[in-house]
Coordinates of C-alpha atoms in Angstrom, one line a residue:
Chain A
M1 CA -29.4 -11.4 17.9
A2 CA -26.2 -11.4 16.0
K3 CA -23.9 -14.4 15.9
R4 CA -20.9 -13.7 18.0
L5 CA -17.5 -14.2 16.2
L6 CA -15.4 -15.4 19.1
G7 CA -11.6 -14.8 19.1
K8 CA -11.1 -17.9 21.2
E9 CA -12.6 -20.2 18.6
V10 CA -10.4 -18.7 15.9
T11 CA -7.3 -18.9 18.2
A12 CA -8.0 -22.5 19.1
A13 CA -7.9 -23.5 15.4
L14 CA -4.9 -21.3 14.7
N15 CA -3.0 -22.8 17.7
E16 CA -3.6 -26.3 16.5
R17 CA -2.0 -25.4 13.1
I18 CA 0.9 -23.7 14.9
K19 CA 1.5 -26.6 17.3
A20 CA 1.7 -29.0 14.3
D21 CA 4.2 -26.8 12.6
V22 CA 6.3 -26.5 15.8
A23 CA 6.3 -30.3 16.2
A24 CA 7.5 -30.7 12.6
L25 CA 10.3 -28.2 13.2
E26 CA 11.3 -29.9 16.4
E27 CA 11.9 -33.1 14.4
K28 CA 14.4 -31.1 12.3
G29 CA 16.0 -29.9 15.5
V30 CA 14.7 -26.3 15.1
K31 CA 13.1 -24.4 18.1
P32 CA 11.2 -21.4 16.7
T33 CA 12.3 -18.4 18.6
L34 CA 10.9 -14.9 19.1
C35 CA 13.0 -12.1 20.4
I36 CA 11.1 -9.2 22.0
I37 CA 13.0 -5.9 22.1
R38 CA 11.4 -3.4 24.5
V39 CA 12.6 0.2 25.0
G40 CA 11.4 1.7 28.3
E41 CA 8.6 0.6 30.6
N42 CA 5.4 1.5 28.7
E43 CA 2.5 -0.2 30.4
S44 CA 0.6 -1.4 27.3
D45 CA 3.9 -2.7 25.9
I46 CA 4.5 -4.7 29.0
S47 CA 0.9 -6.1 29.0
Y48 CA 1.3 -7.2 25.3
E49 CA 4.7 -8.7 26.1
R50 CA 3.1 -10.7 28.9
G51 CA 0.5 -12.1 26.6
A52 CA 3.0 -12.9 23.8
T53 CA 5.4 -14.6 26.3
K54 CA 2.6 -16.8 27.6
R55 CA 1.3 -17.7 24.2
C56 CA 4.8 -18.6 23.1
E57 CA 5.2 -20.9 26.1
T58 CA 1.8 -22.6 25.4
L59 CA 2.7 -23.2 21.8
G60 CA 6.3 -24.4 22.3
V61 CA 8.0 -21.3 20.9
A62 CA 11.0 -19.9 22.7
C63 CA 10.8 -16.2 23.7
E64 CA 14.0 -14.1 24.4
K65 CA 13.9 -10.6 25.6
I66 CA 16.2 -7.6 25.2
L67 CA 15.1 -4.8 27.6
L68 CA 16.6 -1.4 27.1
P69 CA 16.2 1.8 29.1
A70 CA 14.0 4.6 27.7
D71 CA 17.1 6.8 27.1
V72 CA 18.9 4.1 25.1
S73 CA 21.0 5.7 22.3
Q74 CA 20.3 5.1 18.6
D75 CA 23.6 3.3 18.2
E76 CA 22.9 1.0 21.1
L77 CA 19.5 0.0 19.8
L78 CA 20.9 -0.5 16.3
A79 CA 23.6 -2.7 17.8
A80 CA 20.9 -4.8 19.5
I81 CA 19.0 -5.2 16.2
D82 CA 22.2 -6.1 14.4
K83 CA 22.8 -8.8 17.1
V84 CA 19.4 -10.4 16.5
N85 CA 19.8 -10.1 12.8
K86 CA 23.0 -12.2 13.0
D87 CA 21.6 -14.6 15.6
D88 CA 20.6 -17.8 13.7
K89 CA 18.6 -19.0 16.6
V90 CA 16.2 -16.0 16.5
H91 CA 13.5 -16.3 13.8
G92 CA 11.3 -13.4 14.5
V93 CA 11.7 -10.0 16.2
L94 CA 9.0 -7.8 17.9
L95 CA 10.1 -4.3 18.7
F96 CA 7.5 -2.1 20.5
R97 CA 6.7 1.2 18.9
P98 CA 6.3 4.1 19.0
L99 CA 9.9 4.5 20.1
P100 CA 11.0 7.4 22.4
K101 CA 11.3 10.7 20.4
H102 CA 15.1 10.9 20.4
L103 CA 15.3 7.8 18.2
D104 CA 14.9 7.9 14.4
Q105 CA 12.1 5.3 14.2
S106 CA 12.2 4.9 10.4
V107 CA 16.0 4.1 10.4
I108 CA 15.6 1.7 13.3
E109 CA 12.6 -0.1 11.7
N110 CA 14.4 -0.7 8.5
A111 CA 17.5 -2.0 10.2
L112 CA 15.7 -5.3 11.0
D113 CA 16.3 -8.2 8.6
P114 CA 13.0 -8.4 6.7
A115 CA 13.0 -12.2 7.0
K116 CA 12.6 -11.7 10.8
D117 CA 10.1 -8.9 10.6
V118 CA 7.1 -10.7 12.1
D119 CA 5.2 -7.5 12.9
C120 CA 5.5 -5.6 9.6
M121 CA 7.9 -3.0 10.7
T122 CA 10.2 -2.7 7.7
D123 CA 9.4 -0.9 4.4
G124 CA 9.9 -4.3 2.7
S125 CA 7.1 -6.0 4.7
M126 CA 4.8 -2.9 4.2
S127 CA 5.3 -3.1 0.4
G128 CA 4.5 -6.8 0.6
V129 CA 1.1 -6.0 2.0
F130 CA 0.5 -3.3 -0.7
T131 CA 1.8 -5.4 -3.6
G132 CA 0.3 -8.7 -2.5
K133 CA 3.8 -10.2 -2.9
N134 CA 4.9 -12.7 -0.3
V135 CA 7.5 -10.4 1.2
G136 CA 7.9 -10.4 5.0
F137 CA 4.7 -10.6 7.1
P138 CA 1.6 -8.5 7.3
P139 CA 0.8 -6.6 10.5
C140 CA -0.8 -8.9 13.0
T141 CA -4.0 -7.0 13.8
P142 CA -5.5 -6.8 10.3
Q143 CA -4.4 -10.4 9.7
A144 CA -6.3 -11.4 12.8
C145 CA -9.4 -9.8 11.2
M146 CA -8.9 -11.9 8.1
E147 CA -8.4 -15.1 10.2
I148 CA -11.8 -14.4 11.8
L149 CA -13.5 -14.0 8.4
D150 CA -11.8 -17.2 7.2
H151 CA -12.5 -19.2 10.3
Y152 CA -16.2 -18.4 10.1
G153 CA -16.4 -19.0 6.4
I154 CA -17.3 -15.5 5.4
D155 CA -16.5 -15.3 1.7
C156 CA -15.5 -11.8 0.7
T157 CA -15.6 -12.2 -3.1
G158 CA -17.8 -9.6 -4.7
K159 CA -18.9 -8.3 -1.2
K160 CA -18.9 -4.7 -0.3
A161 CA -16.5 -4.1 2.5
V162 CA -16.0 -0.8 4.4
V163 CA -12.9 -0.2 6.5
V164 CA -13.3 2.6 9.0
G165 CA -9.8 4.1 9.6
R166 CA -6.8 4.7 7.4
S167 CA -4.0 4.0 9.7
L168 CA -0.9 2.1 8.6
V169 CA -1.2 -0.4 11.4
V170 CA -4.8 -1.5 10.6
G171 CA -6.9 0.5 8.1
K172 CA -4.8 0.5 5.0
P173 CA -3.4 -3.0 5.3
A174 CA -6.9 -4.4 6.1
A175 CA -8.2 -2.7 2.9
M176 CA -5.4 -4.3 0.9
M177 CA -6.1 -7.7 2.4
L178 CA -9.8 -7.4 1.6
I179 CA -9.0 -6.4 -2.0
K180 CA -6.9 -9.5 -2.3
K181 CA -9.9 -11.5 -1.1
N182 CA -11.9 -9.9 -4.0
A183 CA -14.1 -7.6 -2.0
T184 CA -15.1 -4.2 -3.3
V185 CA -13.4 -2.0 -0.6
T186 CA -14.2 1.5 0.6
I187 CA -11.9 3.3 3.1
C188 CA -13.6 5.8 5.4
H189 CA -11.9 8.1 7.8
T190 CA -12.3 11.3 9.8
R191 CA -12.9 13.4 6.7
T192 CA -15.6 11.1 5.3
V193 CA -18.9 13.0 4.7
D194 CA -22.0 11.2 6.0
M195 CA -20.1 8.1 7.2
P196 CA -23.3 6.3 8.4
S197 CA -24.7 6.2 4.9
V198 CA -21.5 4.7 3.6
V199 CA -21.0 2.1 6.3
R200 CA -24.7 1.0 6.1
E201 CA -24.1 -0.1 2.5
A202 CA -21.4 -2.6 3.4
D203 CA -21.7 -6.4 3.8
I204 CA -18.5 -6.5 5.9
V205 CA -17.4 -3.7 8.2
I206 CA -14.0 -3.5 9.8
V207 CA -13.8 -0.8 12.4
A208 CA -10.5 0.7 13.4
A209 CA -11.6 4.2 14.3
G210 CA -9.7 4.3 17.6
R211 CA -12.6 5.9 19.6
A212 CA -14.9 4.0 22.0
G213 CA -18.4 3.2 20.7
V214 CA -18.4 5.6 17.8
I215 CA -20.1 3.2 15.4
D216 CA -23.7 2.7 16.7
D217 CA -26.8 1.3 15.0
T218 CA -27.2 4.4 12.9
Y219 CA -24.2 3.2 10.9
L220 CA -25.3 -0.4 10.7
S221 CA -27.9 -2.5 8.8
A222 CA -29.3 -6.0 8.7
G223 CA -27.1 -8.8 7.3
Q224 CA -23.8 -7.2 8.1
T225 CA -20.6 -8.8 9.5
V226 CA -18.9 -6.4 11.9
I227 CA -15.2 -6.8 13.0
D228 CA -14.3 -4.4 15.8
V229 CA -10.6 -3.7 16.1
G230 CA -11.0 -1.1 18.8
I231 CA -9.7 -1.6 22.3
N232 CA -10.7 1.3 24.6
V233 CA -11.5 1.8 28.3
N234 CA -14.9 3.3 28.8
A235 CA -16.1 5.7 31.6
E236 CA -16.8 2.8 33.9
G237 CA -13.3 1.5 33.5
K238 CA -14.3 -1.4 31.3
L239 CA -12.8 -2.6 28.1
C240 CA -14.9 -1.8 25.0
G241 CA -14.5 -1.6 21.3
D242 CA -15.1 1.2 18.7
V243 CA -18.5 -0.3 18.0
D244 CA -21.4 0.3 20.5
F245 CA -22.0 -3.4 21.0
E246 CA -25.4 -3.1 22.8
K247 CA -26.9 -1.1 19.9
A248 CA -25.1 -3.1 17.1
E249 CA -25.9 -6.6 18.2
P250 CA -29.7 -6.5 17.6
V251 CA -29.1 -5.1 14.1
V252 CA -26.3 -6.9 12.4
D253 CA -25.8 -10.5 11.4
A254 CA -22.5 -11.3 13.1
I255 CA -20.1 -9.3 15.3
T256 CA -16.9 -9.6 17.3
P257 CA -17.1 -8.8 21.0
V258 CA -14.5 -6.6 22.8
P259 CA -12.9 -8.1 24.7
G260 CA -12.8 -11.6 23.3
G261 CA -12.7 -10.7 19.6
V262 CA -9.8 -9.5 17.4
G263 CA -7.4 -8.7 20.2
S264 CA -7.4 -12.2 21.4
V265 CA -6.4 -13.5 18.0
T266 CA -3.5 -11.1 17.4
T267 CA -1.0 -12.8 19.7
S268 CA -1.5 -16.2 18.0
V269 CA -1.0 -14.5 14.6
L270 CA 2.3 -13.1 15.9
V271 CA 3.5 -16.4 17.2
G272 CA 2.3 -18.0 13.9
H273 CA 4.6 -15.6 12.0
V274 CA 7.6 -16.6 14.1
V275 CA 6.9 -20.3 13.3
E276 CA 6.4 -19.4 9.6
A277 CA 9.7 -17.5 9.6
A278 CA 11.4 -20.6 11.0
K279 CA 9.7 -22.8 8.4
R280 CA 10.8 -20.5 5.5
K281 CA 14.4 -20.6 6.7
F282 CA 14.4 -24.4 6.6
A283 CA 12.2 -24.8 3.5
Chain B
M1 CA -21.2 19.1 -22.3
A2 CA -18.5 18.2 -19.9
K3 CA -15.5 20.4 -19.3
R4 CA -12.4 18.8 -20.9
L5 CA -9.5 18.3 -18.6
L6 CA -6.6 18.8 -21.0
G7 CA -3.3 17.1 -20.4
K8 CA -1.5 19.9 -22.3
E9 CA -2.7 22.6 -19.9
V10 CA -1.5 20.5 -16.9
T11 CA 1.8 19.7 -18.7
A12 CA 2.4 23.4 -19.6
A13 CA 2.1 24.3 -15.9
L14 CA 4.3 21.4 -14.7
N15 CA 6.9 22.2 -17.3
E16 CA 7.2 25.8 -16.1
R17 CA 7.9 24.5 -12.6
I18 CA 10.4 21.9 -13.9
K19 CA 12.3 24.5 -16.0
A20 CA 12.6 26.8 -13.0
D21 CA 14.1 24.0 -11.0
V22 CA 16.5 23.0 -13.8
A23 CA 17.7 26.6 -14.0
A24 CA 18.3 26.7 -10.2
L25 CA 20.2 23.5 -10.4
E26 CA 22.3 24.8 -13.3
E27 CA 23.4 27.7 -11.2
K28 CA 24.8 25.1 -8.8
G29 CA 26.6 23.4 -11.7
V30 CA 24.2 20.4 -11.7
K31 CA 22.7 19.0 -14.9
P32 CA 19.7 16.7 -13.9
T33 CA 20.2 13.4 -15.8
L34 CA 17.9 10.5 -16.5
C35 CA 19.3 7.1 -17.6
I36 CA 16.9 4.9 -19.5
I37 CA 17.7 1.2 -19.4
R38 CA 15.9 -0.8 -22.1
V39 CA 16.1 -4.6 -22.5
G40 CA 15.0 -5.7 -26.0
E41 CA 13.1 -3.9 -28.7
N42 CA 9.5 -3.7 -27.4
E43 CA 7.6 -1.3 -29.6
S44 CA 5.7 0.5 -26.8
D45 CA 8.9 0.8 -24.7
I46 CA 10.6 2.5 -27.7
S47 CA 7.6 4.8 -28.2
Y48 CA 7.6 5.8 -24.5
E49 CA 11.4 6.3 -24.7
R50 CA 11.1 8.6 -27.7
G51 CA 8.6 10.7 -25.8
A52 CA 10.7 10.8 -22.6
T53 CA 13.8 11.7 -24.6
K54 CA 12.1 14.6 -26.3
R55 CA 10.6 15.9 -23.1
C56 CA 14.0 15.7 -21.4
E57 CA 15.5 17.8 -24.2
T58 CA 12.8 20.4 -24.1
L59 CA 13.2 20.8 -20.3
G60 CA 17.0 20.9 -20.2
V61 CA 17.4 17.4 -18.6
A62 CA 20.1 15.1 -19.9
C63 CA 19.1 11.7 -21.1
E64 CA 21.5 8.7 -21.2
K65 CA 20.6 5.3 -22.6
I66 CA 21.8 1.8 -21.9
L67 CA 20.3 -0.6 -24.5
L68 CA 20.7 -4.3 -23.8
P69 CA 19.7 -7.3 -25.9
A70 CA 16.5 -9.2 -25.1
D71 CA 18.7 -12.2 -24.0
V72 CA 20.9 -10.2 -21.6
S73 CA 21.9 -12.2 -18.6
Q74 CA 20.7 -11.4 -15.1
D75 CA 24.3 -10.6 -14.1
E76 CA 24.8 -8.3 -17.0
L77 CA 21.7 -6.3 -16.2
L78 CA 22.5 -6.2 -12.5
A79 CA 26.0 -4.9 -13.4
A80 CA 24.4 -2.1 -15.5
I81 CA 22.1 -1.1 -12.6
D82 CA 25.1 -1.2 -10.3
K83 CA 27.0 1.1 -12.7
V84 CA 24.2 3.7 -12.7
N85 CA 23.8 3.4 -8.9
K86 CA 27.4 4.5 -8.5
D87 CA 27.3 7.1 -11.2
D88 CA 27.0 10.5 -9.4
K89 CA 26.0 12.2 -12.7
V90 CA 22.8 10.1 -13.0
H91 CA 19.9 11.2 -10.8
G92 CA 17.0 9.1 -12.0
V93 CA 16.7 5.7 -13.8
L94 CA 13.9 4.3 -15.9
L95 CA 13.9 0.6 -16.6
F96 CA 11.2 -0.7 -18.9
R97 CA 9.2 -3.6 -17.6
P98 CA 7.9 -6.3 -17.8
L99 CA 11.4 -7.8 -18.3
P100 CA 12.0 -10.9 -20.4
K101 CA 10.9 -14.0 -18.5
H102 CA 14.4 -15.5 -17.9
L103 CA 15.2 -12.5 -15.6
D104 CA 14.1 -12.3 -11.9
Q105 CA 12.2 -9.1 -12.1
S106 CA 11.8 -8.6 -8.3
V107 CA 15.5 -8.9 -7.7
I108 CA 16.4 -6.6 -10.5
E109 CA 13.8 -4.0 -9.5
N110 CA 15.2 -3.8 -5.9
A111 CA 18.8 -3.6 -7.1
L112 CA 18.2 0.1 -8.0
D113 CA 19.2 2.8 -5.5
P114 CA 15.8 4.0 -4.1
A115 CA 17.0 7.6 -4.4
K116 CA 17.2 7.1 -8.2
D117 CA 13.9 5.2 -8.5
V118 CA 11.9 7.8 -10.4
D119 CA 9.3 5.3 -11.6
C120 CA 8.4 3.5 -8.4
M121 CA 10.2 0.2 -9.2
T122 CA 11.6 -0.7 -5.8
D123 CA 9.8 -2.0 -2.7
G124 CA 11.0 1.1 -0.8
S125 CA 9.2 3.4 -3.2
M126 CA 6.1 1.2 -3.2
S127 CA 6.0 1.3 0.6
G128 CA 6.3 5.1 0.4
V129 CA 3.1 5.3 -1.7
F130 CA 1.4 3.0 0.8
T131 CA 2.6 4.7 4.0
G132 CA 2.4 8.2 2.8
K133 CA 6.1 8.7 3.8
N134 CA 8.3 10.7 1.5
V135 CA 10.3 7.7 0.3
G136 CA 11.3 7.5 -3.3
F137 CA 8.8 8.5 -5.9
P138 CA 5.2 7.4 -6.7
P139 CA 4.4 5.8 -10.0
C140 CA 4.1 8.4 -12.8
T141 CA 0.6 7.5 -14.1
P142 CA -1.4 7.8 -10.9
Q143 CA 0.6 10.9 -10.0
A144 CA -0.4 12.4 -13.4
C145 CA -4.0 11.8 -12.4
M146 CA -3.4 13.8 -9.2
E147 CA -1.7 16.6 -11.1
I148 CA -4.7 16.9 -13.3
L149 CA -7.1 17.1 -10.3
D150 CA -4.7 19.7 -8.6
H151 CA -4.3 21.8 -11.7
Y152 CA -8.1 22.1 -12.3
G153 CA -8.7 22.9 -8.6
I154 CA -10.7 19.8 -7.9
D155 CA -10.7 19.4 -4.1
C156 CA -10.9 15.8 -3.0
T157 CA -11.6 16.4 0.7
G158 CA -14.7 14.5 1.8
K159 CA -15.5 13.6 -1.8
K160 CA -16.5 10.1 -2.8
A161 CA -13.8 8.7 -5.2
V162 CA -14.0 5.4 -7.0
V163 CA -11.0 3.8 -8.6
V164 CA -11.7 1.2 -11.3
G165 CA -8.8 -1.3 -11.3
R166 CA -6.6 -2.7 -8.6
S167 CA -3.2 -2.9 -10.4
L168 CA 0.0 -2.0 -8.7
V169 CA 0.9 0.5 -11.4
V170 CA -2.3 2.6 -11.2
G171 CA -5.3 1.4 -9.2
K172 CA -3.8 0.8 -5.8
P173 CA -1.4 3.7 -5.7
A174 CA -4.2 6.0 -7.1
A175 CA -6.4 4.9 -4.2
M176 CA -3.6 5.7 -1.7
M177 CA -3.0 9.1 -3.2
L178 CA -6.8 9.9 -3.1
I179 CA -6.9 8.8 0.6
K180 CA -4.0 11.2 1.3
K181 CA -6.1 13.9 -0.3
N182 CA -8.9 13.1 2.2
A183 CA -11.3 11.5 -0.3
T184 CA -13.5 8.5 0.8
V185 CA -12.1 5.9 -1.6
T186 CA -13.7 2.8 -3.1
I187 CA -11.7 0.3 -5.2
C188 CA -13.6 -1.6 -7.8
H189 CA -12.2 -4.5 -9.9
T190 CA -13.2 -7.4 -12.1
R191 CA -14.9 -9.2 -9.1
T192 CA -17.0 -6.2 -8.1
V193 CA -20.8 -6.9 -8.2
D194 CA -23.0 -4.3 -10.0
M195 CA -20.1 -2.0 -10.7
P196 CA -22.3 0.6 -12.5
S197 CA -24.2 1.3 -9.2
V198 CA -20.9 1.7 -7.3
V199 CA -19.3 4.0 -9.9
R200 CA -22.5 6.2 -10.2
E201 CA -22.2 7.1 -6.5
A202 CA -18.8 8.7 -7.0
D203 CA -17.9 12.4 -7.3
I204 CA -14.5 11.5 -8.8
V205 CA -13.8 8.5 -10.9
I206 CA -10.4 7.2 -11.9
V207 CA -10.6 4.5 -14.6
A208 CA -7.8 2.1 -15.1
A209 CA -9.7 -0.9 -16.2
G210 CA -7.4 -1.7 -19.2
R211 CA -10.2 -2.4 -21.6
A212 CA -11.4 0.0 -24.3
G213 CA -14.7 1.9 -23.6
V214 CA -15.9 -0.4 -20.8
I215 CA -17.2 2.5 -18.7
D216 CA -20.2 4.0 -20.5
D217 CA -23.0 6.3 -19.4
T218 CA -24.7 3.5 -17.4
Y219 CA -21.8 3.8 -15.0
L220 CA -21.9 7.6 -14.8
S221 CA -24.0 10.4 -13.4
A222 CA -24.2 14.2 -13.4
G223 CA -21.6 16.2 -11.5
Q224 CA -18.8 13.7 -11.8
T225 CA -15.2 14.3 -12.7
V226 CA -13.8 11.4 -14.7
I227 CA -10.1 10.7 -15.2
D228 CA -9.4 8.1 -17.9
V229 CA -6.1 6.3 -17.6
G230 CA -6.8 3.8 -20.4
I231 CA -4.8 3.8 -23.6
N232 CA -6.2 1.3 -26.1
V233 CA -6.5 1.0 -29.9
N234 CA -10.1 0.6 -31.1
A235 CA -11.5 -1.5 -34.0
E236 CA -10.9 1.5 -36.3
G237 CA -7.2 1.7 -35.3
K238 CA -7.7 4.9 -33.3
L239 CA -6.4 5.6 -29.8
C240 CA -9.2 5.5 -27.1
G241 CA -9.6 5.3 -23.4
D242 CA -11.3 2.9 -21.0
V243 CA -14.3 5.3 -20.9
D244 CA -16.7 5.6 -23.8
F245 CA -16.1 9.3 -24.4
E246 CA -19.0 9.9 -26.7
K247 CA -21.5 8.5 -24.2
A248 CA -19.8 9.9 -21.1
E249 CA -19.3 13.5 -22.2
P250 CA -23.0 14.5 -22.2
V251 CA -23.5 13.1 -18.7
V252 CA -20.5 14.1 -16.5
D253 CA -19.2 17.4 -15.3
A254 CA -15.5 17.1 -16.4
I255 CA -13.5 14.4 -18.3
T256 CA -10.0 13.8 -19.6
P257 CA -9.9 12.9 -23.3
V258 CA -7.8 10.1 -24.8
P259 CA -5.4 10.9 -26.4
G260 CA -4.6 14.3 -24.8
G261 CA -5.4 13.4 -21.2
V262 CA -3.5 11.5 -18.5
G263 CA -0.9 10.0 -20.9
S264 CA 0.4 13.3 -22.1
V265 CA 1.1 14.4 -18.4
T266 CA 3.0 11.2 -17.4
T267 CA 6.2 12.0 -19.3
S268 CA 6.5 15.4 -17.6
V269 CA 5.9 13.8 -14.2
L270 CA 8.7 11.4 -14.9
V271 CA 11.1 14.2 -15.9
G272 CA 9.9 16.2 -12.8
H273 CA 11.0 13.2 -10.6
V274 CA 14.5 13.3 -12.2
V275 CA 14.8 16.9 -11.4
E276 CA 13.4 16.4 -7.9
A277 CA 15.9 13.6 -7.3
A278 CA 18.7 15.9 -8.3
K279 CA 17.3 18.6 -6.0
R280 CA 17.1 16.2 -3.0
K281 CA 20.7 15.2 -3.6
F282 CA 21.9 18.8 -3.3
A283 CA 19.4 19.9 -0.7

């Protein structure tokens, strides 16, 4: 049976580091503060917001909210972003996306002060992920994958890593982060021919396919570490990943469960970015 | 014997398209204009400048120059960039890098108006390459590789592509461009274990290793297309690529020579970007 890479263990270690940083900032009279901007009433946004709010509370980070109606105008939303940009008490901003279609998402994303961009929304942060420069913050989900690898001491140097998925939110940034960790990285996607044979060759597999259980044992081989980014609801109404866990677990060396894997680490990574943004400001 | 993928054939086709665009702009009273900013007297900068100037002339693009001493101050250089940003007659700017060490390269790179960033110097252009959004322009060398693949009708969809090198100037952007073309892309680098076995699996190989002749026939296999980005001077003082051409040619299906391959396409790609920048402005 594979070793289970548990999000809660990673989160516990992360949270200790964050709490220590928060305490150090408090001594300087600084309260790290996240501002969540939500447009409309999307259910998954509200669910993520609930988790982030709770995690902020636990870790001693303040959490403000700006809630706007789904038909908010571009100018009103830009004014809200301008307000948080200018607010010295706010260190990090989370804006839920995708935005309603009448808004120009690219303009709005880039209106945010890059120093407060804790969820990699601006072109500046994105270029930081690509260039490896310390600009802004990487997206939280792929960083959560890296935190899991780090926590469990899985060295990437010289390893073959395969990323399944080429999205801007997970696949591409995960690939860049793995290259920075000296892995030889292959990026697979919907147009990849004979994906099972490609994925089987990997030492480390990060799956962000966005489809429930598509990666089964025919894609996997002994000795692999599998990080499953997927969060899906299966036919029985239960949460499941992009990896078929029942079939994968007997084959591979280590695997993240869903739920209880990557998803549970992401919120702490986000709060950690807010604290880091506050630290950078007072460095 | 492998088919030779000749830069001059690609350039000839590119130049025809550029000339047509220049003629169309001329009818609107617009003369596309490149401004080259050179700091100091680096020999390879001067050589590239000579090539770009000549190519501009041939294609009907104006070429201005701002030549600054190697000890130019940060403020003076920023003032020069501000001047070209505000100059409506200048459509594209090429600034040679690396800059002398007393200058803050990152600040200077990002001072340029992204719309005039024809050589992918700003974070905005870099993020465009990474995100696939149509922001700025990609770096000229990896785009020259794509132009060669396109010109010779080499379809990347579903193919295995390997990029040797993870630099920001070639390796990483080339990988992103190949993903956009639906290839399954692997990025190799100095920390890759058993690189020959990885490269042999590829259908398309782009080599930007930065070392003369390191890719020989032990890395290659039948049916491959090899694009050699390297420009080195060998022990006999002759120009050569990163691929050992003599050993590679009998093995692979198609290969770019050095000289006469990628390097000869790059200048036309640059001039093409200037013309495209002028077109975008008047679109």
